[in-house]
């Protein structure tokens, strides 16, 4: 069955450092992969989308890589800030299926 | 543009009752998806509607149902509530077309508690 794995343990980093979150998937050939941010008690907020034919995408302090051979995506937040503390969700989508599959998320804590 | 809205925001029900949740998508979005989120299971896909048709359904029992109206607003219904149905129910709309999915924009969710 389709499966998405994200670091189940929380990630603790110091302010100013780069946070790197991992998303691995199996039994799926997504047309695109997305990253969302979710704060406690709120709905997820879209951050970045990367398509299967793209290797890397950047947006301000965010960078996403997508390796369809390894079936892995890496999500980087550079110069992290305490305000970046949240849960980050990886999601896969494909054409024709109209079904987005979400990972369980990784909780990030950025210490001042 | 106004974001996705969901009503009610909080709901308390007892076992055996039924509940209807409502979602208004972003104007112009024709695709609406519903998700259940619990601490143990994460975000679980319930179903997706496009132009009043259910296009995909997750692995949930038949007690969970939904529909979409001609104005793209959507409702989901849960009958014969069980304690395990306590969760945050999230609605998301997107510009997904007939053949390609797209970014999902989530509402604030409805927190359902079953006693």
PDB file of N, CA, C and O in Angstrom, chain A residues 31-32 34 36 38 41-46 49 51 89 94-104, chain B residues 9 35 37 42-43 45 48 55-58 88 90 97-104 106-108 111:
ATOM      1  N   UNK A  31       2.825  12.688  -9.137  1.00  0.00           N
ATOM      2  CA  UNK A  31       3.079  13.707 -10.164  1.00  0.00           C
ATOM      3  C   UNK A  31       3.673  14.958  -9.518  1.00  0.00           C
ATOM      4  O   UNK A  31       4.349  15.736 -10.173  1.00  0.00           O
ATOM      5  N   UNK A  32       3.409  15.129  -8.235  1.00  0.00           N
ATOM      6  CA  UNK A  32       3.960  16.272  -7.525  1.00  0.00           C
ATOM      7  C   UNK A  32       3.989  15.981  -6.034  1.00  0.00           C
ATOM      8  O   UNK A  32       3.323  15.059  -5.549  1.00  0.00           O
ATOM      9  N   UNK A  34       4.117  18.109  -2.169  1.00  0.00           N
ATOM     10  CA  UNK A  34       3.894  19.405  -1.523  1.00  0.00           C
ATOM     11  C   UNK A  34       4.360  19.367  -0.068  1.00  0.00           C
ATOM     12  O   UNK A  34       4.390  18.301   0.553  1.00  0.00           O
ATOM     13  N   UNK A  36       3.498  21.372   3.616  1.00  0.00           N
ATOM     14  CA  UNK A  36       2.566  22.241   4.325  1.00  0.00           C
ATOM     15  C   UNK A  36       3.106  22.483   5.733  1.00  0.00           C
ATOM     16  O   UNK A  36       3.787  21.648   6.311  1.00  0.00           O
ATOM     17  N   UNK A  38       1.701  23.296   9.661  1.00  0.00           N
ATOM     18  CA  UNK A  38       0.498  23.304  10.492  1.00  0.00           C
ATOM     19  C   UNK A  38       0.840  23.723  11.907  1.00  0.00           C
ATOM     20  O   UNK A  38       1.743  23.161  12.535  1.00  0.00           O
ATOM     21  N   UNK A  41      -4.009  23.243  16.381  1.00  0.00           N
ATOM     22  CA  UNK A  41      -5.412  23.624  16.315  1.00  0.00           C
ATOM     23  C   UNK A  41      -5.831  24.341  15.051  1.00  0.00           C
ATOM     24  O   UNK A  41      -6.961  24.845  14.965  1.00  0.00           O
ATOM     25  N   UNK A  42      -4.964  24.380  14.062  1.00  0.00           N
ATOM     26  CA  UNK A  42      -5.283  25.094  12.813  1.00  0.00           C
ATOM     27  C   UNK A  42      -5.107  24.165  11.616  1.00  0.00           C
ATOM     28  O   UNK A  42      -4.462  23.112  11.707  1.00  0.00           O
ATOM     29  N   UNK A  43      -5.679  24.563  10.493  1.00  0.00           N
ATOM     30  CA  UNK A  43      -5.522  23.778   9.284  1.00  0.00           C
ATOM     31  C   UNK A  43      -4.143  23.974   8.683  1.00  0.00           C
ATOM     32  O   UNK A  43      -3.497  25.004   8.898  1.00  0.00           O
ATOM     33  N   UNK A  44      -3.658  23.003   7.913  1.00  0.00           N
ATOM     34  CA  UNK A  44      -2.359  23.135   7.253  1.00  0.00           C
ATOM     35  C   UNK A  44      -2.350  24.298   6.263  1.00  0.00           C
ATOM     36  O   UNK A  44      -3.384  24.621   5.668  1.00  0.00           O
ATOM     37  N   UNK A  45      -1.172  24.885   6.114  1.00  0.00           N
ATOM     38  CA  UNK A  45      -0.988  25.986   5.179  1.00  0.00           C
ATOM     39  C   UNK A  45       0.050  25.593   4.145  1.00  0.00           C
ATOM     40  O   UNK A  45       1.146  25.139   4.502  1.00  0.00           O
ATOM     41  N   UNK A  46      -0.306  25.732   2.878  1.00  0.00           N
ATOM     42  CA  UNK A  46       0.578  25.350   1.781  1.00  0.00           C
ATOM     43  C   UNK A  46       1.849  26.193   1.775  1.00  0.00           C
ATOM     44  O   UNK A  46       1.809  27.408   1.961  1.00  0.00           O
ATOM     45  N   UNK A  49       5.236  23.502  -3.728  1.00  0.00           N
ATOM     46  CA  UNK A  49       4.899  22.354  -4.552  1.00  0.00           C
ATOM     47  C   UNK A  49       6.044  22.117  -5.527  1.00  0.00           C
ATOM     48  O   UNK A  49       6.568  23.068  -6.110  1.00  0.00           O
ATOM     49  N   UNK A  51       7.160  19.454  -8.783  1.00  0.00           N
ATOM     50  CA  UNK A  51       6.631  18.448  -9.700  1.00  0.00           C
ATOM     51  C   UNK A  51       7.674  17.366  -9.968  1.00  0.00           C
ATOM     52  O   UNK A  51       8.867  17.548  -9.737  1.00  0.00           O
ATOM     53  N   UNK A  89       4.197  19.060   7.156  1.00  0.00           N
ATOM     54  CA  UNK A  89       3.609  17.887   6.527  1.00  0.00           C
ATOM     55  C   UNK A  89       4.053  17.770   5.083  1.00  0.00           C
ATOM     56  O   UNK A  89       4.077  18.753   4.350  1.00  0.00           O
ATOM     57  N   UNK A  94      -1.250  12.973  -7.398  1.00  0.00           N
ATOM     58  CA  UNK A  94      -1.013  12.460  -8.736  1.00  0.00           C
ATOM     59  C   UNK A  94      -2.167  12.762  -9.648  1.00  0.00           C
ATOM     60  O   UNK A  94      -3.269  13.079  -9.205  1.00  0.00           O
ATOM     61  N   UNK A  95      -1.933  12.691 -10.922  1.00  0.00           N
ATOM     62  CA  UNK A  95      -2.996  12.958 -11.873  1.00  0.00           C
ATOM     63  C   UNK A  95      -3.989  11.810 -11.852  1.00  0.00           C
ATOM     64  O   UNK A  95      -3.629  10.655 -11.663  1.00  0.00           O
ATOM     65  N   UNK A  96      -5.227  12.168 -12.042  1.00  0.00           N
ATOM     66  CA  UNK A  96      -6.261  11.145 -12.162  1.00  0.00           C
ATOM     67  C   UNK A  96      -6.758  10.580 -10.849  1.00  0.00           C
ATOM     68  O   UNK A  96      -7.850  10.049 -10.782  1.00  0.00           O
ATOM     69  N   UNK A  97      -5.977  10.687  -9.793  1.00  0.00           N
ATOM     70  CA  UNK A  97      -6.403  10.073  -8.546  1.00  0.00           C
ATOM     71  C   UNK A  97      -7.200  11.004  -7.671  1.00  0.00           C
ATOM     72  O   UNK A  97      -8.029  10.564  -6.914  1.00  0.00           O
ATOM     73  N   UNK A  98      -6.942  12.292  -7.793  1.00  0.00           N
ATOM     74  CA  UNK A  98      -7.624  13.310  -7.013  1.00  0.00           C
ATOM     75  C   UNK A  98      -7.601  13.002  -5.534  1.00  0.00           C
ATOM     76  O   UNK A  98      -8.546  13.272  -4.809  1.00  0.00           O
ATOM     77  N   UNK A  99      -6.551  12.406  -5.088  1.00  0.00           N
ATOM     78  CA  UNK A  99      -6.440  12.045  -3.689  1.00  0.00           C
ATOM     79  C   UNK A  99      -5.050  12.430  -3.225  1.00  0.00           C
ATOM     80  O   UNK A  99      -4.063  11.970  -3.787  1.00  0.00           O
ATOM     81  N   UNK A 100      -4.973  13.301  -2.256  1.00  0.00           N
ATOM     82  CA  UNK A 100      -3.686  13.723  -1.713  1.00  0.00           C
ATOM     83  C   UNK A 100      -3.410  12.915  -0.463  1.00  0.00           C
ATOM     84  O   UNK A 100      -4.253  12.833   0.432  1.00  0.00           O
ATOM     85  N   UNK A 101      -2.224  12.332  -0.419  1.00  0.00           N
ATOM     86  CA  UNK A 101      -1.839  11.529   0.745  1.00  0.00           C
ATOM     87  C   UNK A 101      -0.848  12.321   1.569  1.00  0.00           C
ATOM     88  O   UNK A 101       0.157  12.798   1.051  1.00  0.00           O
ATOM     89  N   UNK A 102      -1.133  12.434   2.852  1.00  0.00           N
ATOM     90  CA  UNK A 102      -0.281  13.208   3.753  1.00  0.00           C
ATOM     91  C   UNK A 102       0.553  12.299   4.639  1.00  0.00           C
ATOM     92  O   UNK A 102       0.104  11.239   5.065  1.00  0.00           O
ATOM     93  N   UNK A 103       1.758  12.754   4.932  1.00  0.00           N
ATOM     94  CA  UNK A 103       2.567  12.116   5.943  1.00  0.00           C
ATOM     95  C   UNK A 103       2.085  12.559   7.319  1.00  0.00           C
ATOM     96  O   UNK A 103       1.266  13.474   7.433  1.00  0.00           O
ATOM     97  N   UNK A 104       2.599  11.919   8.356  1.00  0.00           N
ATOM     98  CA  UNK A 104       2.164  12.228   9.717  1.00  0.00           C
ATOM     99  C   UNK A 104       2.741  13.545  10.219  1.00  0.00           C
ATOM    100  O   UNK A 104       2.252  14.100  11.207  1.00  0.00           O
TER     101      UNK A 104
ATOM    102  N   UNK B   9     -17.266  25.449  14.283  1.00  0.00           N
ATOM    103  CA  UNK B   9     -15.862  25.270  14.621  1.00  0.00           C
ATOM    104  C   UNK B   9     -15.680  24.199  15.689  1.00  0.00           C
ATOM    105  O   UNK B   9     -14.680  23.480  15.696  1.00  0.00           O
ATOM    106  N   UNK B  35     -10.818  15.728   5.250  1.00  0.00           N
ATOM    107  CA  UNK B  35      -9.817  14.939   5.955  1.00  0.00           C
ATOM    108  C   UNK B  35     -10.199  14.831   7.433  1.00  0.00           C
ATOM    109  O   UNK B  35     -10.797  15.734   7.996  1.00  0.00           O
ATOM    110  N   UNK B  37      -8.317  14.354  11.096  1.00  0.00           N
ATOM    111  CA  UNK B  37      -7.002  14.407  11.715  1.00  0.00           C
ATOM    112  C   UNK B  37      -7.093  14.055  13.191  1.00  0.00           C
ATOM    113  O   UNK B  37      -7.836  14.682  13.946  1.00  0.00           O
ATOM    114  N   UNK B  42      -2.772  11.037  12.183  1.00  0.00           N
ATOM    115  CA  UNK B  42      -2.423  12.115  11.263  1.00  0.00           C
ATOM    116  C   UNK B  42      -3.608  12.482  10.393  1.00  0.00           C
ATOM    117  O   UNK B  42      -4.762  12.234  10.722  1.00  0.00           O
ATOM    118  N   UNK B  43      -3.316  13.051   9.225  1.00  0.00           N
ATOM    119  CA  UNK B  43      -4.354  13.481   8.290  1.00  0.00           C
ATOM    120  C   UNK B  43      -4.787  12.306   7.414  1.00  0.00           C
ATOM    121  O   UNK B  43      -4.011  11.799   6.629  1.00  0.00           O
ATOM    122  N   UNK B  45      -7.402  10.944   4.492  1.00  0.00           N
ATOM    123  CA  UNK B  45      -8.291  11.391   3.427  1.00  0.00           C
ATOM    124  C   UNK B  45      -9.649  10.705   3.538  1.00  0.00           C
ATOM    125  O   UNK B  45      -9.736   9.478   3.645  1.00  0.00           O
ATOM    126  N   UNK B  48     -13.193  13.269  -1.898  1.00  0.00           N
ATOM    127  CA  UNK B  48     -13.001  14.474  -2.703  1.00  0.00           C
ATOM    128  C   UNK B  48     -14.156  14.623  -3.675  1.00  0.00           C
ATOM    129  O   UNK B  48     -14.613  13.638  -4.269  1.00  0.00           O
ATOM    130  N   UNK B  55     -15.192  11.914  -6.533  1.00  0.00           N
ATOM    131  CA  UNK B  55     -14.215  11.318  -7.449  1.00  0.00           C
ATOM    132  C   UNK B  55     -13.316  10.306  -6.763  1.00  0.00           C
ATOM    133  O   UNK B  55     -12.728   9.457  -7.416  1.00  0.00           O
ATOM    134  N   UNK B  56     -13.178  10.422  -5.464  1.00  0.00           N
ATOM    135  CA  UNK B  56     -12.308   9.488  -4.756  1.00  0.00           C
ATOM    136  C   UNK B  56     -12.760   9.395  -3.313  1.00  0.00           C
ATOM    137  O   UNK B  56     -13.320  10.356  -2.766  1.00  0.00           O
ATOM    138  N   UNK B  57     -12.504   8.255  -2.722  1.00  0.00           N
ATOM    139  CA  UNK B  57     -12.961   8.030  -1.356  1.00  0.00           C
ATOM    140  C   UNK B  57     -11.853   7.303  -0.609  1.00  0.00           C
ATOM    141  O   UNK B  57     -11.202   6.406  -1.139  1.00  0.00           O
ATOM    142  N   UNK B  58     -11.658   7.675   0.649  1.00  0.00           N
ATOM    143  CA  UNK B  58     -10.675   7.017   1.485  1.00  0.00           C
ATOM    144  C   UNK B  58     -11.255   5.776   2.128  1.00  0.00           C
ATOM    145  O   UNK B  58     -12.376   5.367   1.848  1.00  0.00           O
ATOM    146  N   UNK B  88     -10.307  16.313  14.547  1.00  0.00           N
ATOM    147  CA  UNK B  88     -10.414  17.584  13.835  1.00  0.00           C
ATOM    148  C   UNK B  88     -10.742  17.238  12.384  1.00  0.00           C
ATOM    149  O   UNK B  88     -10.011  16.489  11.740  1.00  0.00           O
ATOM    150  N   UNK B  90     -11.102  18.477   8.679  1.00  0.00           N
ATOM    151  CA  UNK B  90     -10.606  19.566   7.849  1.00  0.00           C
ATOM    152  C   UNK B  90     -11.155  19.469   6.438  1.00  0.00           C
ATOM    153  O   UNK B  90     -11.222  18.391   5.848  1.00  0.00           O
ATOM    154  N   UNK B  97      -8.431  20.420 -11.568  1.00  0.00           N
ATOM    155  CA  UNK B  97      -9.279  20.299 -12.754  1.00  0.00           C
ATOM    156  C   UNK B  97      -9.653  18.842 -12.978  1.00  0.00           C
ATOM    157  O   UNK B  97      -9.479  18.009 -12.108  1.00  0.00           O
ATOM    158  N   UNK B  98     -10.135  18.554 -14.159  1.00  0.00           N
ATOM    159  CA  UNK B  98     -10.584  17.197 -14.434  1.00  0.00           C
ATOM    160  C   UNK B  98      -9.461  16.180 -14.346  1.00  0.00           C
ATOM    161  O   UNK B  98      -9.670  15.026 -14.040  1.00  0.00           O
ATOM    162  N   UNK B  99      -8.249  16.594 -14.681  1.00  0.00           N
ATOM    163  CA  UNK B  99      -7.184  15.604 -14.795  1.00  0.00           C
ATOM    164  C   UNK B  99      -5.975  15.863 -13.912  1.00  0.00           C
ATOM    165  O   UNK B  99      -5.108  15.027 -13.809  1.00  0.00           O
ATOM    166  N   UNK B 100      -5.918  16.995 -13.251  1.00  0.00           N
ATOM    167  CA  UNK B 100      -4.717  17.294 -12.482  1.00  0.00           C
ATOM    168  C   UNK B 100      -5.072  17.875 -11.132  1.00  0.00           C
ATOM    169  O   UNK B 100      -5.827  18.819 -11.039  1.00  0.00           O
ATOM    170  N   UNK B 101      -4.519  17.309 -10.086  1.00  0.00           N
ATOM    171  CA  UNK B 101      -4.733  17.843  -8.754  1.00  0.00           C
ATOM    172  C   UNK B 101      -3.933  19.116  -8.571  1.00  0.00           C
ATOM    173  O   UNK B 101      -3.164  19.513  -9.413  1.00  0.00           O
ATOM    174  N   UNK B 102      -4.098  19.772  -7.471  1.00  0.00           N
ATOM    175  CA  UNK B 102      -3.417  21.031  -7.250  1.00  0.00           C
ATOM    176  C   UNK B 102      -3.295  21.320  -5.758  1.00  0.00           C
ATOM    177  O   UNK B 102      -3.746  20.536  -4.935  1.00  0.00           O
ATOM    178  N   UNK B 103      -2.707  22.460  -5.437  1.00  0.00           N
ATOM    179  CA  UNK B 103      -2.516  22.874  -4.051  1.00  0.00           C
ATOM    180  C   UNK B 103      -3.845  22.920  -3.318  1.00  0.00           C
ATOM    181  O   UNK B 103      -4.850  23.382  -3.849  1.00  0.00           O
ATOM    182  N   UNK B 104      -3.814  22.453  -2.086  1.00  0.00           N
ATOM    183  CA  UNK B 104      -5.027  22.453  -1.266  1.00  0.00           C
ATOM    184  C   UNK B 104      -4.973  23.631  -0.291  1.00  0.00           C
ATOM    185  O   UNK B 104      -3.955  23.879   0.334  1.00  0.00           O
ATOM    186  N   UNK B 106      -6.681  24.878   3.080  1.00  0.00           N
ATOM    187  CA  UNK B 106      -7.455  24.307   4.168  1.00  0.00           C
ATOM    188  C   UNK B 106      -8.246  25.349   4.948  1.00  0.00           C
ATOM    189  O   UNK B 106      -7.816  26.495   5.109  1.00  0.00           O
ATOM    190  N   UNK B 107      -9.375  24.901   5.462  1.00  0.00           N
ATOM    191  CA  UNK B 107     -10.133  25.697   6.398  1.00  0.00           C
ATOM    192  C   UNK B 107      -9.592  25.488   7.803  1.00  0.00           C
ATOM    193  O   UNK B 107      -8.657  24.709   8.006  1.00  0.00           O
ATOM    194  N   UNK B 108     -10.174  26.154   8.791  1.00  0.00           N
ATOM    195  CA  UNK B 108      -9.696  26.049  10.171  1.00  0.00           C
ATOM    196  C   UNK B 108     -10.072  24.741  10.842  1.00  0.00           C
ATOM    197  O   UNK B 108      -9.519  24.388  11.880  1.00  0.00           O
ATOM    198  N   UNK B 111     -13.732  20.926  15.214  1.00  0.00           N
ATOM    199  CA  UNK B 111     -13.290  20.011  16.273  1.00  0.00           C
ATOM    200  C   UNK B 111     -14.518  19.287  16.798  1.00  0.00           C
ATOM    201  O   UNK B 111     -15.378  19.882  17.427  1.00  0.00           O
TER     202      UNK B 111
END
